[in-house]
Amino acid sequence: MAIKIENLSFLYPDSQRGLVDINLNIKAGRKTAILGINGSGKSTLLYHLNGTTLPQTGRVEVLNMNVWWRIFS
């Protein structure tokens, strides 16, 4: 899988839900759209994919490597 998200959850400091138990697999070469209403977590999901936000639970992998491991190695 090019992108693999397992059991990703994130809660904002003001107790708003950001993401709750997200699971997603996207194969390499696939085009995928992320759609939703305002405040549904689209940007929060992308922040986790690019490593600018640390998941509180779960795992985010891009090209079989943990996103946080890539940033800090």
PDB file of N, CA and C in Angstrom:
ATOM      1  N   MET A   1       0.837  -1.185   0.000  1.00  0.00           N
ATOM      2  CA  MET A   1       0.000   0.000   0.000  1.00  0.00           C
ATOM      3  C   MET A   1       0.882   1.250   0.000  1.00  0.00           C
ATOM      4  N   ALA A   2       0.507   2.231  -0.769  1.00  0.00           N
ATOM      5  CA  ALA A   2       1.239   3.491  -0.763  1.00  0.00           C
ATOM      6  C   ALA A   2       0.902   4.298   0.482  1.00  0.00           C
ATOM      7  N   ILE A   3      -0.386   4.265   0.886  1.00  0.00           N
ATOM      8  CA  ILE A   3      -0.826   4.951   2.107  1.00  0.00           C
ATOM      9  C   ILE A   3      -1.638   3.970   2.930  1.00  0.00           C
ATOM     10  N   LYS A   4      -1.283   3.860   4.202  1.00  0.00           N
ATOM     11  CA  LYS A   4      -2.004   2.958   5.100  1.00  0.00           C
ATOM     12  C   LYS A   4      -2.239   3.676   6.425  1.00  0.00           C
ATOM     13  N   ILE A   5      -3.487   3.783   6.806  1.00  0.00           N
ATOM     14  CA  ILE A   5      -3.857   4.399   8.080  1.00  0.00           C
ATOM     15  C   ILE A   5      -4.616   3.358   8.882  1.00  0.00           C
ATOM     16  N   GLU A   6      -4.181   3.135  10.121  1.00  0.00           N
ATOM     17  CA  GLU A   6      -4.820   2.140  10.981  1.00  0.00           C
ATOM     18  C   GLU A   6      -5.258   2.777  12.288  1.00  0.00           C
ATOM     19  N   ASN A   7      -6.544   2.704  12.573  1.00  0.00           N
ATOM     20  CA  ASN A   7      -7.111   3.116  13.864  1.00  0.00           C
ATOM     21  C   ASN A   7      -6.682   4.515  14.293  1.00  0.00           C
ATOM     22  N   LEU A   8      -6.613   5.430  13.362  1.00  0.00           N
ATOM     23  CA  LEU A   8      -6.178   6.797  13.643  1.00  0.00           C
ATOM     24  C   LEU A   8      -7.265   7.576  14.378  1.00  0.00           C
ATOM     25  N   SER A   9      -6.907   8.134  15.515  1.00  0.00           N
ATOM     26  CA  SER A   9      -7.814   9.017  16.258  1.00  0.00           C
ATOM     27  C   SER A   9      -7.043  10.243  16.708  1.00  0.00           C
ATOM     28  N   PHE A  10      -7.732  11.370  16.723  1.00  0.00           N
ATOM     29  CA  PHE A  10      -7.123  12.632  17.137  1.00  0.00           C
ATOM     30  C   PHE A  10      -8.211  13.514  17.723  1.00  0.00           C
ATOM     31  N   LEU A  11      -7.963  14.044  18.907  1.00  0.00           N
ATOM     32  CA  LEU A  11      -8.909  14.927  19.588  1.00  0.00           C
ATOM     33  C   LEU A  11      -8.244  16.283  19.765  1.00  0.00           C
ATOM     34  N   TYR A  12      -8.913  17.341  19.367  1.00  0.00           N
ATOM     35  CA  TYR A  12      -8.376  18.685  19.537  1.00  0.00           C
ATOM     36  C   TYR A  12      -8.379  19.086  21.011  1.00  0.00           C
ATOM     37  N   PRO A  13      -7.494  20.014  21.421  1.00  0.00           N
ATOM     38  CA  PRO A  13      -7.407  20.431  22.826  1.00  0.00           C
ATOM     39  C   PRO A  13      -8.722  20.950  23.404  1.00  0.00           C
ATOM     40  N   ASP A  14      -9.575  21.542  22.586  1.00  0.00           N
ATOM     41  CA  ASP A  14     -10.848  22.049  23.098  1.00  0.00           C
ATOM     42  C   ASP A  14     -11.917  20.955  23.144  1.00  0.00           C
ATOM     43  N   SER A  15     -11.472  19.700  23.110  1.00  0.00           N
ATOM     44  CA  SER A  15     -12.329  18.510  23.209  1.00  0.00           C
ATOM     45  C   SER A  15     -13.181  18.253  21.973  1.00  0.00           C
ATOM     46  N   GLN A  16     -12.942  18.984  20.889  1.00  0.00           N
ATOM     47  CA  GLN A  16     -13.643  18.682  19.644  1.00  0.00           C
ATOM     48  C   GLN A  16     -13.061  17.413  19.045  1.00  0.00           C
ATOM     49  N   ARG A  17     -13.923  16.602  18.488  1.00  0.00           N
ATOM     50  CA  ARG A  17     -13.431  15.428  17.777  1.00  0.00           C
ATOM     51  C   ARG A  17     -12.773  15.881  16.483  1.00  0.00           C
ATOM     52  N   GLY A  18     -11.625  15.342  16.207  1.00  0.00           N
ATOM     53  CA  GLY A  18     -10.968  15.597  14.941  1.00  0.00           C
ATOM     54  C   GLY A  18     -11.152  14.396  14.041  1.00  0.00           C
ATOM     55  N   LEU A  19     -10.633  13.264  14.485  1.00  0.00           N
ATOM     56  CA  LEU A  19     -10.750  12.001  13.762  1.00  0.00           C
ATOM     57  C   LEU A  19     -10.990  10.900  14.786  1.00  0.00           C
ATOM     58  N   VAL A  20     -11.839   9.958  14.454  1.00  0.00           N
ATOM     59  CA  VAL A  20     -12.128   8.859  15.378  1.00  0.00           C
ATOM     60  C   VAL A  20     -12.034   7.532  14.632  1.00  0.00           C
ATOM     61  N   ASP A  21     -11.035   6.724  14.998  1.00  0.00           N
ATOM     62  CA  ASP A  21     -10.868   5.357  14.502  1.00  0.00           C
ATOM     63  C   ASP A  21     -10.936   5.270  12.972  1.00  0.00           C
ATOM     64  N   ILE A  22     -10.059   6.015  12.297  1.00  0.00           N
ATOM     65  CA  ILE A  22     -10.015   6.037  10.829  1.00  0.00           C
ATOM     66  C   ILE A  22      -9.111   4.915  10.323  1.00  0.00           C
ATOM     67  N   ASN A  23      -9.594   4.176   9.347  1.00  0.00           N
ATOM     68  CA  ASN A  23      -8.823   3.144   8.663  1.00  0.00           C
ATOM     69  C   ASN A  23      -8.919   3.410   7.169  1.00  0.00           C
ATOM     70  N   LEU A  24      -7.757   3.402   6.488  1.00  0.00           N
ATOM     71  CA  LEU A  24      -7.735   3.737   5.068  1.00  0.00           C
ATOM     72  C   LEU A  24      -6.528   3.080   4.418  1.00  0.00           C
ATOM     73  N   ASN A  25      -6.733   2.463   3.265  1.00  0.00           N
ATOM     74  CA  ASN A  25      -5.651   1.904   2.467  1.00  0.00           C
ATOM     75  C   ASN A  25      -5.790   2.426   1.048  1.00  0.00           C
ATOM     76  N   ILE A  26      -4.715   3.004   0.525  1.00  0.00           N
ATOM     77  CA  ILE A  26      -4.715   3.506  -0.845  1.00  0.00           C
ATOM     78  C   ILE A  26      -3.517   2.892  -1.563  1.00  0.00           C
ATOM     79  N   LYS A  27      -3.779   2.197  -2.644  1.00  0.00           N
ATOM     80  CA  LYS A  27      -2.716   1.564  -3.416  1.00  0.00           C
ATOM     81  C   LYS A  27      -1.963   2.605  -4.244  1.00  0.00           C
ATOM     82  N   ALA A  28      -0.703   2.321  -4.511  1.00  0.00           N
ATOM     83  CA  ALA A  28       0.115   3.202  -5.345  1.00  0.00           C
ATOM     84  C   ALA A  28      -0.528   3.353  -6.718  1.00  0.00           C
ATOM     85  N   GLY A  29      -0.501   4.566  -7.242  1.00  0.00           N
ATOM     86  CA  GLY A  29      -1.036   4.851  -8.559  1.00  0.00           C
ATOM     87  C   GLY A  29      -2.526   5.153  -8.600  1.00  0.00           C
ATOM     88  N   ARG A  30      -3.197   5.038  -7.462  1.00  0.00           N
ATOM     89  CA  ARG A  30      -4.635   5.313  -7.404  1.00  0.00           C
ATOM     90  C   ARG A  30      -4.881   6.789  -7.153  1.00  0.00           C
ATOM     91  N   LYS A  31      -5.933   7.326  -7.731  1.00  0.00           N
ATOM     92  CA  LYS A  31      -6.356   8.695  -7.453  1.00  0.00           C
ATOM     93  C   LYS A  31      -7.486   8.616  -6.447  1.00  0.00           C
ATOM     94  N   THR A  32      -7.376   9.387  -5.378  1.00  0.00           N
ATOM     95  CA  THR A  32      -8.363   9.341  -4.306  1.00  0.00           C
ATOM     96  C   THR A  32      -8.740  10.755  -3.907  1.00  0.00           C
ATOM     97  N   ALA A  33     -10.020  11.001  -3.748  1.00  0.00           N
ATOM     98  CA  ALA A  33     -10.518  12.300  -3.289  1.00  0.00           C
ATOM     99  C   ALA A  33     -10.984  12.163  -1.848  1.00  0.00           C
ATOM    100  N   ILE A  34     -10.747  13.198  -1.062  1.00  0.00           N
ATOM    101  CA  ILE A  34     -11.223  13.245   0.318  1.00  0.00           C
ATOM    102  C   ILE A  34     -12.282  14.334   0.368  1.00  0.00           C
ATOM    103  N   LEU A  35     -13.511  13.926   0.593  1.00  0.00           N
ATOM    104  CA  LEU A  35     -14.650  14.836   0.571  1.00  0.00           C
ATOM    105  C   LEU A  35     -15.349  14.850   1.918  1.00  0.00           C
ATOM    106  N   GLY A  36     -15.967  15.973   2.249  1.00  0.00           N
ATOM    107  CA  GLY A  36     -16.746  16.067   3.479  1.00  0.00           C
ATOM    108  C   GLY A  36     -17.169  17.500   3.735  1.00  0.00           C
ATOM    109  N   ILE A  37     -18.094  17.653   4.664  1.00  0.00           N
ATOM    110  CA  ILE A  37     -18.571  18.984   5.024  1.00  0.00           C
ATOM    111  C   ILE A  37     -17.511  19.717   5.840  1.00  0.00           C
ATOM    112  N   ASN A  38     -17.698  21.014   6.021  1.00  0.00           N
ATOM    113  CA  ASN A  38     -16.785  21.807   6.848  1.00  0.00           C
ATOM    114  C   ASN A  38     -16.687  21.188   8.234  1.00  0.00           C
ATOM    115  N   GLY A  39     -15.460  21.073   8.726  1.00  0.00           N
ATOM    116  CA  GLY A  39     -15.254  20.554  10.067  1.00  0.00           C
ATOM    117  C   GLY A  39     -15.301  19.042  10.182  1.00  0.00           C
ATOM    118  N   SER A  40     -15.301  18.339   9.057  1.00  0.00           N
ATOM    119  CA  SER A  40     -15.411  16.878   9.112  1.00  0.00           C
ATOM    120  C   SER A  40     -14.075  16.164   9.296  1.00  0.00           C
ATOM    121  N   GLY A  41     -12.943  16.890   9.212  1.00  0.00           N
ATOM    122  CA  GLY A  41     -11.639  16.287   9.464  1.00  0.00           C
ATOM    123  C   GLY A  41     -10.766  16.087   8.241  1.00  0.00           C
ATOM    124  N   LYS A  42     -11.141  16.647   7.106  1.00  0.00           N
ATOM    125  CA  LYS A  42     -10.343  16.492   5.888  1.00  0.00           C
ATOM    126  C   LYS A  42      -8.932  17.043   6.071  1.00  0.00           C
ATOM    127  N   SER A  43      -8.822  18.262   6.529  1.00  0.00           N
ATOM    128  CA  SER A  43      -7.503  18.881   6.724  1.00  0.00           C
ATOM    129  C   SER A  43      -6.727  18.164   7.815  1.00  0.00           C
ATOM    130  N   THR A  44      -7.396  17.770   8.872  1.00  0.00           N
ATOM    131  CA  THR A  44      -6.733  17.047   9.959  1.00  0.00           C
ATOM    132  C   THR A  44      -6.142  15.743   9.437  1.00  0.00           C
ATOM    133  N   LEU A  45      -6.864  15.043   8.591  1.00  0.00           N
ATOM    134  CA  LEU A  45      -6.355  13.812   7.995  1.00  0.00           C
ATOM    135  C   LEU A  45      -5.107  14.098   7.168  1.00  0.00           C
ATOM    136  N   LEU A  46      -5.132  15.149   6.359  1.00  0.00           N
ATOM    137  CA  LEU A  46      -3.971  15.495   5.537  1.00  0.00           C
ATOM    138  C   LEU A  46      -2.782  15.925   6.387  1.00  0.00           C
ATOM    139  N   TYR A  47      -3.024  16.605   7.509  1.00  0.00           N
ATOM    140  CA  TYR A  47      -1.935  16.971   8.420  1.00  0.00           C
ATOM    141  C   TYR A  47      -1.262  15.719   8.973  1.00  0.00           C
ATOM    142  N   HIS A  48      -2.023  14.668   9.209  1.00  0.00           N
ATOM    143  CA  HIS A  48      -1.442  13.408   9.670  1.00  0.00           C
ATOM    144  C   HIS A  48      -0.652  12.728   8.552  1.00  0.00           C
ATOM    145  N   LEU A  49      -1.146  12.813   7.334  1.00  0.00           N
ATOM    146  CA  LEU A  49      -0.440  12.194   6.210  1.00  0.00           C
ATOM    147  C   LEU A  49       0.900  12.855   5.931  1.00  0.00           C
ATOM    148  N   ASN A  50       0.980  14.174   6.101  1.00  0.00           N
ATOM    149  CA  ASN A  50       2.263  14.833   5.830  1.00  0.00           C
ATOM    150  C   ASN A  50       3.131  14.962   7.080  1.00  0.00           C
ATOM    151  N   GLY A  51       2.643  14.462   8.209  1.00  0.00           N
ATOM    152  CA  GLY A  51       3.457  14.399   9.415  1.00  0.00           C
ATOM    153  C   GLY A  51       3.483  15.655  10.254  1.00  0.00           C
ATOM    154  N   THR A  52       2.647  16.638   9.967  1.00  0.00           N
ATOM    155  CA  THR A  52       2.667  17.856  10.775  1.00  0.00           C
ATOM    156  C   THR A  52       1.838  17.731  12.048  1.00  0.00           C
ATOM    157  N   THR A  53       1.053  16.669  12.166  1.00  0.00           N
ATOM    158  CA  THR A  53       0.268  16.417  13.373  1.00  0.00           C
ATOM    159  C   THR A  53       0.505  14.984  13.820  1.00  0.00           C
ATOM    160  N   LEU A  54       0.762  14.787  15.094  1.00  0.00           N
ATOM    161  CA  LEU A  54       1.019  13.466  15.661  1.00  0.00           C
ATOM    162  C   LEU A  54      -0.291  12.795  16.046  1.00  0.00           C
ATOM    163  N   PRO A  55      -0.516  11.557  15.601  1.00  0.00           N
ATOM    164  CA  PRO A  55      -1.733  10.858  16.004  1.00  0.00           C
ATOM    165  C   PRO A  55      -1.722  10.569  17.502  1.00  0.00           C
ATOM    166  N   GLN A  56      -2.873  10.674  18.139  1.00  0.00           N
ATOM    167  CA  GLN A  56      -2.967  10.308  19.548  1.00  0.00           C
ATOM    168  C   GLN A  56      -3.082   8.799  19.690  1.00  0.00           C
ATOM    169  N   THR A  57      -3.747   8.160  18.747  1.00  0.00           N
ATOM    170  CA  THR A  57      -3.756   6.700  18.657  1.00  0.00           C
ATOM    171  C   THR A  57      -3.711   6.331  17.185  1.00  0.00           C
ATOM    172  N   GLY A  58      -3.203   5.162  16.913  1.00  0.00           N
ATOM    173  CA  GLY A  58      -3.169   4.663  15.549  1.00  0.00           C
ATOM    174  C   GLY A  58      -1.829   4.876  14.872  1.00  0.00           C
ATOM    175  N   ARG A  59      -1.819   4.563  13.593  1.00  0.00           N
ATOM    176  CA  ARG A  59      -0.578   4.573  12.822  1.00  0.00           C
ATOM    177  C   ARG A  59      -0.854   5.109  11.418  1.00  0.00           C
ATOM    178  N   VAL A  60       0.096   5.885  10.900  1.00  0.00           N
ATOM    179  CA  VAL A  60       0.010   6.413   9.535  1.00  0.00           C
ATOM    180  C   VAL A  60       1.299   6.025   8.816  1.00  0.00           C
ATOM    181  N   GLU A  61       1.160   5.307   7.702  1.00  0.00           N
ATOM    182  CA  GLU A  61       2.316   4.897   6.916  1.00  0.00           C
ATOM    183  C   GLU A  61       2.189   5.403   5.487  1.00  0.00           C
ATOM    184  N   VAL A  62       3.300   5.871   4.947  1.00  0.00           N
ATOM    185  CA  VAL A  62       3.387   6.243   3.538  1.00  0.00           C
ATOM    186  C   VAL A  62       4.565   5.469   2.967  1.00  0.00           C
ATOM    187  N   LEU A  63       4.315   4.713   1.915  1.00  0.00           N
ATOM    188  CA  LEU A  63       5.332   3.854   1.292  1.00  0.00           C
ATOM    189  C   LEU A  63       5.959   2.907   2.319  1.00  0.00           C
ATOM    190  N   ASN A  64       5.124   2.301   3.151  1.00  0.00           N
ATOM    191  CA  ASN A  64       5.516   1.308   4.157  1.00  0.00           C
ATOM    192  C   ASN A  64       6.425   1.856   5.252  1.00  0.00           C
ATOM    193  N   MET A  65       6.444   3.151   5.439  1.00  0.00           N
ATOM    194  CA  MET A  65       7.246   3.735   6.506  1.00  0.00           C
ATOM    195  C   MET A  65       6.373   4.648   7.356  1.00  0.00           C
ATOM    196  N   ASN A  66       6.479   4.505   8.676  1.00  0.00           N
ATOM    197  CA  ASN A  66       5.720   5.348   9.587  1.00  0.00           C
ATOM    198  C   ASN A  66       6.068   6.809   9.325  1.00  0.00           C
ATOM    199  N   VAL A  67       5.059   7.640   9.163  1.00  0.00           N
ATOM    200  CA  VAL A  67       5.273   9.053   8.826  1.00  0.00           C
ATOM    201  C   VAL A  67       6.155   9.731   9.863  1.00  0.00           C
ATOM    202  N   TRP A  68       5.932   9.479  11.140  1.00  0.00           N
ATOM    203  CA  TRP A  68       6.738  10.134  12.172  1.00  0.00           C
ATOM    204  C   TRP A  68       8.165   9.638  12.184  1.00  0.00           C
ATOM    205  N   TRP A  69       8.393   8.392  11.872  1.00  0.00           N
ATOM    206  CA  TRP A  69       9.758   7.872  11.808  1.00  0.00           C
ATOM    207  C   TRP A  69      10.517   8.570  10.687  1.00  0.00           C
ATOM    208  N   ARG A  70       9.857   8.799   9.550  1.00  0.00           N
ATOM    209  CA  ARG A  70      10.494   9.477   8.415  1.00  0.00           C
ATOM    210  C   ARG A  70      10.930  10.891   8.766  1.00  0.00           C
ATOM    211  N   ILE A  71      10.093  11.600   9.496  1.00  0.00           N
ATOM    212  CA  ILE A  71      10.381  12.999   9.813  1.00  0.00           C
ATOM    213  C   ILE A  71      11.556  13.127  10.769  1.00  0.00           C
ATOM    214  N   PHE A  72      11.616  12.237  11.769  1.00  0.00           N
ATOM    215  CA  PHE A  72      12.624  12.376  12.815  1.00  0.00           C
ATOM    216  C   PHE A  72      13.875  11.548  12.581  1.00  0.00           C
ATOM    217  N   SER A  73      13.954  10.815  11.479  1.00  0.00           N
ATOM    218  CA  SER A  73      15.164  10.026  11.239  1.00  0.00           C
ATOM    219  C   SER A  73      16.155  10.792  10.387  1.00  0.00           C
TER     220      SER A  73
END
